[in-house]
Amino acid sequence: AAIDEIPRKLDALAAHCERLGRDRREIVVSVQRAVCIAPTHEQAVADATAYLRERGIDLDTADDATRQMIEARVTIGDPDAVGERLAAVLELGVDGFTCNLPANGHDPDNVELLGRTAAKLVTWRLRATAPAPHDGDDVGGSPSDSPPGPSA
């Protein structure tokens, strides 16, 4: 699903749950994202461009509609850019995400880089939704807390 469809779909799910008398919070909602991550933005773009070119899509000559479709469905960038885009998905109200790396996931370093980037967001999400701290614990927080920057 496109990112801009998520709020409408979450509203529909909540309304359906309400009609059935079910607590929406009992349902874990995740989003599938295709990601092309690399240590630098330039490398991620080069990897994505090569991958798409092998499949007959030339980003340099693609029309605006094709470019927008790809940008809506694939998160491309360095850890900071990917982290920001994935954090934006979480902020829409989903509980998590699954990611595939079709362009450069054959490189274990990129898989590890995505894992480290996503782990920071998951840790933020867990802290933001945990109960308030007790007796000096430093765990817990508010769902309105902003997610950390990936390099934080």
PDB file of C-alpha atoms in Angstrom:
ATOM      1  CA  ALA A   1       0.000   0.000   0.000  1.00  0.00           C
ATOM      2  CA  ALA A   2       1.109   3.511  -0.661  1.00  0.00           C
ATOM      3  CA  ILE A   3       2.062   5.464   2.444  1.00  0.00           C
ATOM      4  CA  ASP A   4      -0.655   8.064   1.871  1.00  0.00           C
ATOM      5  CA  GLU A   5      -3.308   5.301   2.079  1.00  0.00           C
ATOM      6  CA  ILE A   6      -2.313   4.194   5.586  1.00  0.00           C
ATOM      7  CA  PRO A   7      -4.410   6.674   7.633  1.00  0.00           C
ATOM      8  CA  ARG A   8      -7.569   5.837   5.650  1.00  0.00           C
ATOM      9  CA  LYS A   9      -6.952   2.112   6.088  1.00  0.00           C
ATOM     10  CA  LEU A  10      -6.307   2.468   9.823  1.00  0.00           C
ATOM     11  CA  ASP A  11      -9.536   4.474  10.177  1.00  0.00           C
ATOM     12  CA  ALA A  12     -11.450   1.744   8.319  1.00  0.00           C
ATOM     13  CA  LEU A  13      -9.923  -0.907  10.575  1.00  0.00           C
ATOM     14  CA  ALA A  14     -10.815   1.071  13.705  1.00  0.00           C
ATOM     15  CA  ALA A  15     -14.409   1.552  12.520  1.00  0.00           C
ATOM     16  CA  HIS A  16     -14.739  -2.134  11.722  1.00  0.00           C
ATOM     17  CA  CYS A  17     -13.358  -3.075  15.142  1.00  0.00           C
ATOM     18  CA  GLU A  18     -15.783  -0.691  16.803  1.00  0.00           C
ATOM     19  CA  ARG A  19     -18.737  -2.262  14.948  1.00  0.00           C
ATOM     20  CA  LEU A  20     -17.600  -5.691  16.146  1.00  0.00           C
ATOM     21  CA  GLY A  21     -16.885  -4.550  19.699  1.00  0.00           C
ATOM     22  CA  ARG A  22     -13.226  -5.433  19.332  1.00  0.00           C
ATOM     23  CA  ASP A  23     -10.327  -3.418  20.714  1.00  0.00           C
ATOM     24  CA  ARG A  24      -8.264  -2.177  17.748  1.00  0.00           C
ATOM     25  CA  ARG A  25      -5.140  -2.264  19.957  1.00  0.00           C
ATOM     26  CA  GLU A  26      -5.352  -6.073  19.941  1.00  0.00           C
ATOM     27  CA  ILE A  27      -4.426  -6.079  16.246  1.00  0.00           C
ATOM     28  CA  VAL A  28      -0.822  -5.559  15.228  1.00  0.00           C
ATOM     29  CA  VAL A  29      -0.630  -3.607  11.980  1.00  0.00           C
ATOM     30  CA  SER A  30       2.563  -3.666   9.964  1.00  0.00           C
ATOM     31  CA  VAL A  31       3.542  -2.275   6.594  1.00  0.00           C
ATOM     32  CA  GLN A  32       5.770  -3.898   3.990  1.00  0.00           C
ATOM     33  CA  ARG A  33       8.466  -1.581   2.625  1.00  0.00           C
ATOM     34  CA  ALA A  34      10.968  -2.161  -0.139  1.00  0.00           C
ATOM     35  CA  VAL A  35      14.252  -0.527   0.853  1.00  0.00           C
ATOM     36  CA  CYS A  36      17.532   0.213  -0.866  1.00  0.00           C
ATOM     37  CA  ILE A  37      19.990   1.314   1.814  1.00  0.00           C
ATOM     38  CA  ALA A  38      23.722   1.911   1.559  1.00  0.00           C
ATOM     39  CA  PRO A  39      26.309   3.809   3.616  1.00  0.00           C
ATOM     40  CA  THR A  40      25.839   6.859   1.365  1.00  0.00           C
ATOM     41  CA  HIS A  41      22.833   8.245  -0.444  1.00  0.00           C
ATOM     42  CA  GLU A  42      24.768   8.197  -3.696  1.00  0.00           C
ATOM     43  CA  GLN A  43      25.528   4.479  -3.362  1.00  0.00           C
ATOM     44  CA  ALA A  44      21.906   3.652  -2.546  1.00  0.00           C
ATOM     45  CA  VAL A  45      20.702   5.579  -5.604  1.00  0.00           C
ATOM     46  CA  ALA A  46      23.327   3.851  -7.774  1.00  0.00           C
ATOM     47  CA  ASP A  47      22.244   0.419  -6.469  1.00  0.00           C
ATOM     48  CA  ALA A  48      18.547   1.168  -7.040  1.00  0.00           C
ATOM     49  CA  THR A  49      19.224   2.626 -10.485  1.00  0.00           C
ATOM     50  CA  ALA A  50      21.217  -0.453 -11.558  1.00  0.00           C
ATOM     51  CA  TYR A  51      18.553  -2.807 -10.193  1.00  0.00           C
ATOM     52  CA  LEU A  52      15.763  -1.018 -12.028  1.00  0.00           C
ATOM     53  CA  ARG A  53      17.776  -0.705 -15.237  1.00  0.00           C
ATOM     54  CA  GLU A  54      18.266  -4.505 -15.220  1.00  0.00           C
ATOM     55  CA  ARG A  55      14.472  -4.720 -15.220  1.00  0.00           C
ATOM     56  CA  GLY A  56      13.976  -2.285 -18.094  1.00  0.00           C
ATOM     57  CA  ILE A  57      13.341   0.883 -16.086  1.00  0.00           C
ATOM     58  CA  ASP A  58      15.721   3.783 -16.626  1.00  0.00           C
ATOM     59  CA  LEU A  59      15.214   6.344 -13.859  1.00  0.00           C
ATOM     60  CA  ASP A  60      17.134   8.949 -15.838  1.00  0.00           C
ATOM     61  CA  THR A  61      14.577   8.867 -18.661  1.00  0.00           C
ATOM     62  CA  ALA A  62      11.466   7.701 -16.773  1.00  0.00           C
ATOM     63  CA  ASP A  63       8.394   9.913 -16.906  1.00  0.00           C
ATOM     64  CA  ASP A  64       7.187  11.668 -13.757  1.00  0.00           C
ATOM     65  CA  ALA A  65       4.432   9.134 -13.080  1.00  0.00           C
ATOM     66  CA  THR A  66       6.897   6.223 -13.150  1.00  0.00           C
ATOM     67  CA  ARG A  67       9.372   8.029 -10.901  1.00  0.00           C
ATOM     68  CA  GLN A  68       6.619   8.942  -8.416  1.00  0.00           C
ATOM     69  CA  MET A  69       5.346   5.361  -8.371  1.00  0.00           C
ATOM     70  CA  ILE A  70       8.831   4.046  -7.575  1.00  0.00           C
ATOM     71  CA  GLU A  71       9.490   6.719  -4.938  1.00  0.00           C
ATOM     72  CA  ALA A  72       6.159   5.898  -3.256  1.00  0.00           C
ATOM     73  CA  ARG A  73       6.981   2.211  -3.025  1.00  0.00           C
ATOM     74  CA  VAL A  74      10.739   2.069  -2.474  1.00  0.00           C
ATOM     75  CA  THR A  75      12.667   3.801   0.293  1.00  0.00           C
ATOM     76  CA  ILE A  76      16.100   4.700  -1.085  1.00  0.00           C
ATOM     77  CA  GLY A  77      18.940   6.345   0.814  1.00  0.00           C
ATOM     78  CA  ASP A  78      21.579   6.319   3.495  1.00  0.00           C
ATOM     79  CA  PRO A  79      20.719   5.298   7.083  1.00  0.00           C
ATOM     80  CA  ASP A  80      19.532   8.802   7.997  1.00  0.00           C
ATOM     81  CA  ALA A  81      17.162   9.087   5.025  1.00  0.00           C
ATOM     82  CA  VAL A  82      15.843   5.534   5.396  1.00  0.00           C
ATOM     83  CA  GLY A  83      15.399   6.000   9.144  1.00  0.00           C
ATOM     84  CA  GLU A  84      13.438   9.218   8.617  1.00  0.00           C
ATOM     85  CA  ARG A  85      11.133   7.607   6.058  1.00  0.00           C
ATOM     86  CA  LEU A  86      10.521   4.516   8.199  1.00  0.00           C
ATOM     87  CA  ALA A  87       9.901   6.714  11.261  1.00  0.00           C
ATOM     88  CA  ALA A  88       7.312   8.646   9.245  1.00  0.00           C
ATOM     89  CA  VAL A  89       5.533   5.345   8.570  1.00  0.00           C
ATOM     90  CA  LEU A  90       5.452   4.545  12.294  1.00  0.00           C
ATOM     91  CA  GLU A  91       4.142   8.005  13.078  1.00  0.00           C
ATOM     92  CA  LEU A  92       1.097   7.313  10.878  1.00  0.00           C
ATOM     93  CA  GLY A  93      -0.025   4.811  13.500  1.00  0.00           C
ATOM     94  CA  VAL A  94       1.186   1.427  12.308  1.00  0.00           C
ATOM     95  CA  ASP A  95       2.832  -0.820  14.841  1.00  0.00           C
ATOM     96  CA  GLY A  96       5.794  -1.892  12.758  1.00  0.00           C
ATOM     97  CA  PHE A  97       7.107  -2.754   9.355  1.00  0.00           C
ATOM     98  CA  THR A  98       8.752  -5.519   7.430  1.00  0.00           C
ATOM     99  CA  CYS A  99      11.384  -4.685   4.858  1.00  0.00           C
ATOM    100  CA  ASN A 100      12.845  -6.341   1.828  1.00  0.00           C
ATOM    101  CA  LEU A 101      15.963  -5.223   0.008  1.00  0.00           C
ATOM    102  CA  PRO A 102      15.437  -6.295  -3.598  1.00  0.00           C
ATOM    103  CA  ALA A 103      18.144  -4.084  -5.103  1.00  0.00           C
ATOM    104  CA  ASN A 104      21.074  -4.743  -2.780  1.00  0.00           C
ATOM    105  CA  GLY A 105      20.023  -7.178  -0.065  1.00  0.00           C
ATOM    106  CA  HIS A 106      22.444  -9.738  -1.486  1.00  0.00           C
ATOM    107  CA  ASP A 107      25.169  -7.741   0.299  1.00  0.00           C
ATOM    108  CA  PRO A 108      25.207  -8.709   4.005  1.00  0.00           C
ATOM    109  CA  ASP A 109      26.592  -5.268   4.916  1.00  0.00           C
ATOM    110  CA  ASN A 110      23.412  -3.620   3.600  1.00  0.00           C
ATOM    111  CA  VAL A 111      21.216  -6.084   5.482  1.00  0.00           C
ATOM    112  CA  GLU A 112      23.138  -5.291   8.672  1.00  0.00           C
ATOM    113  CA  LEU A 113      22.899  -1.548   7.979  1.00  0.00           C
ATOM    114  CA  LEU A 114      19.117  -1.779   7.606  1.00  0.00           C
ATOM    115  CA  GLY A 115      18.942  -3.895  10.763  1.00  0.00           C
ATOM    116  CA  ARG A 116      20.843  -1.309  12.800  1.00  0.00           C
ATOM    117  CA  THR A 117      18.740   1.533  11.349  1.00  0.00           C
ATOM    118  CA  ALA A 118      15.427  -0.247  11.986  1.00  0.00           C
ATOM    119  CA  ALA A 119      16.479  -1.408  15.472  1.00  0.00           C
ATOM    120  CA  LYS A 120      16.799   2.205  16.607  1.00  0.00           C
ATOM    121  CA  LEU A 121      13.245   2.882  15.461  1.00  0.00           C
ATOM    122  CA  VAL A 122      11.867  -0.243  17.075  1.00  0.00           C
ATOM    123  CA  THR A 123      13.596   0.655  20.348  1.00  0.00           C
ATOM    124  CA  TRP A 124      12.089   4.150  20.143  1.00  0.00           C
ATOM    125  CA  ARG A 125       8.645   2.667  19.469  1.00  0.00           C
ATOM    126  CA  LEU A 126       8.912   0.272  22.406  1.00  0.00           C
ATOM    127  CA  ARG A 127       9.973   3.078  24.720  1.00  0.00           C
ATOM    128  CA  ALA A 128       7.234   5.373  23.414  1.00  0.00           C
ATOM    129  CA  THR A 129       4.507   2.795  24.063  1.00  0.00           C
ATOM    130  CA  ALA A 130       5.851   1.328  27.319  1.00  0.00           C
ATOM    131  CA  PRO A 131       4.106   2.107  30.588  1.00  0.00           C
ATOM    132  CA  ALA A 132       5.371   5.111  32.519  1.00  0.00           C
ATOM    133  CA  PRO A 133       8.592   4.403  34.452  1.00  0.00           C
ATOM    134  CA  HIS A 134       8.423   3.325  38.077  1.00  0.00           C
ATOM    135  CA  ASP A 135      10.974   3.740  40.850  1.00  0.00           C
ATOM    136  CA  GLY A 136      13.674   5.392  38.797  1.00  0.00           C
ATOM    137  CA  ASP A 137      13.397   3.173  35.707  1.00  0.00           C
ATOM    138  CA  ASP A 138      14.389   5.012  32.563  1.00  0.00           C
ATOM    139  CA  VAL A 139      12.108   2.942  30.306  1.00  0.00           C
ATOM    140  CA  GLY A 140       8.830   4.350  29.121  1.00  0.00           C
ATOM    141  CA  GLY A 141       7.771   7.446  27.401  1.00  0.00           C
ATOM    142  CA  SER A 142       5.068   9.163  25.524  1.00  0.00           C
ATOM    143  CA  PRO A 143       3.812   8.150  22.080  1.00  0.00           C
ATOM    144  CA  SER A 144       4.260  11.782  21.092  1.00  0.00           C
ATOM    145  CA  ASP A 145       8.016  11.566  21.689  1.00  0.00           C
ATOM    146  CA  SER A 146       9.799  12.015  18.399  1.00  0.00           C
ATOM    147  CA  PRO A 147      11.761   9.087  17.037  1.00  0.00           C
ATOM    148  CA  PRO A 148      15.520   9.367  17.214  1.00  0.00           C
ATOM    149  CA  GLY A 149      17.555  10.286  14.212  1.00  0.00           C
ATOM    150  CA  PRO A 150      19.145   7.118  12.854  1.00  0.00           C
ATOM    151  CA  SER A 151      22.603   8.299  13.847  1.00  0.00           C
ATOM    152  CA  ALA A 152      21.465   9.258  17.378  1.00  0.00           C
TER     153      ALA A 152
END
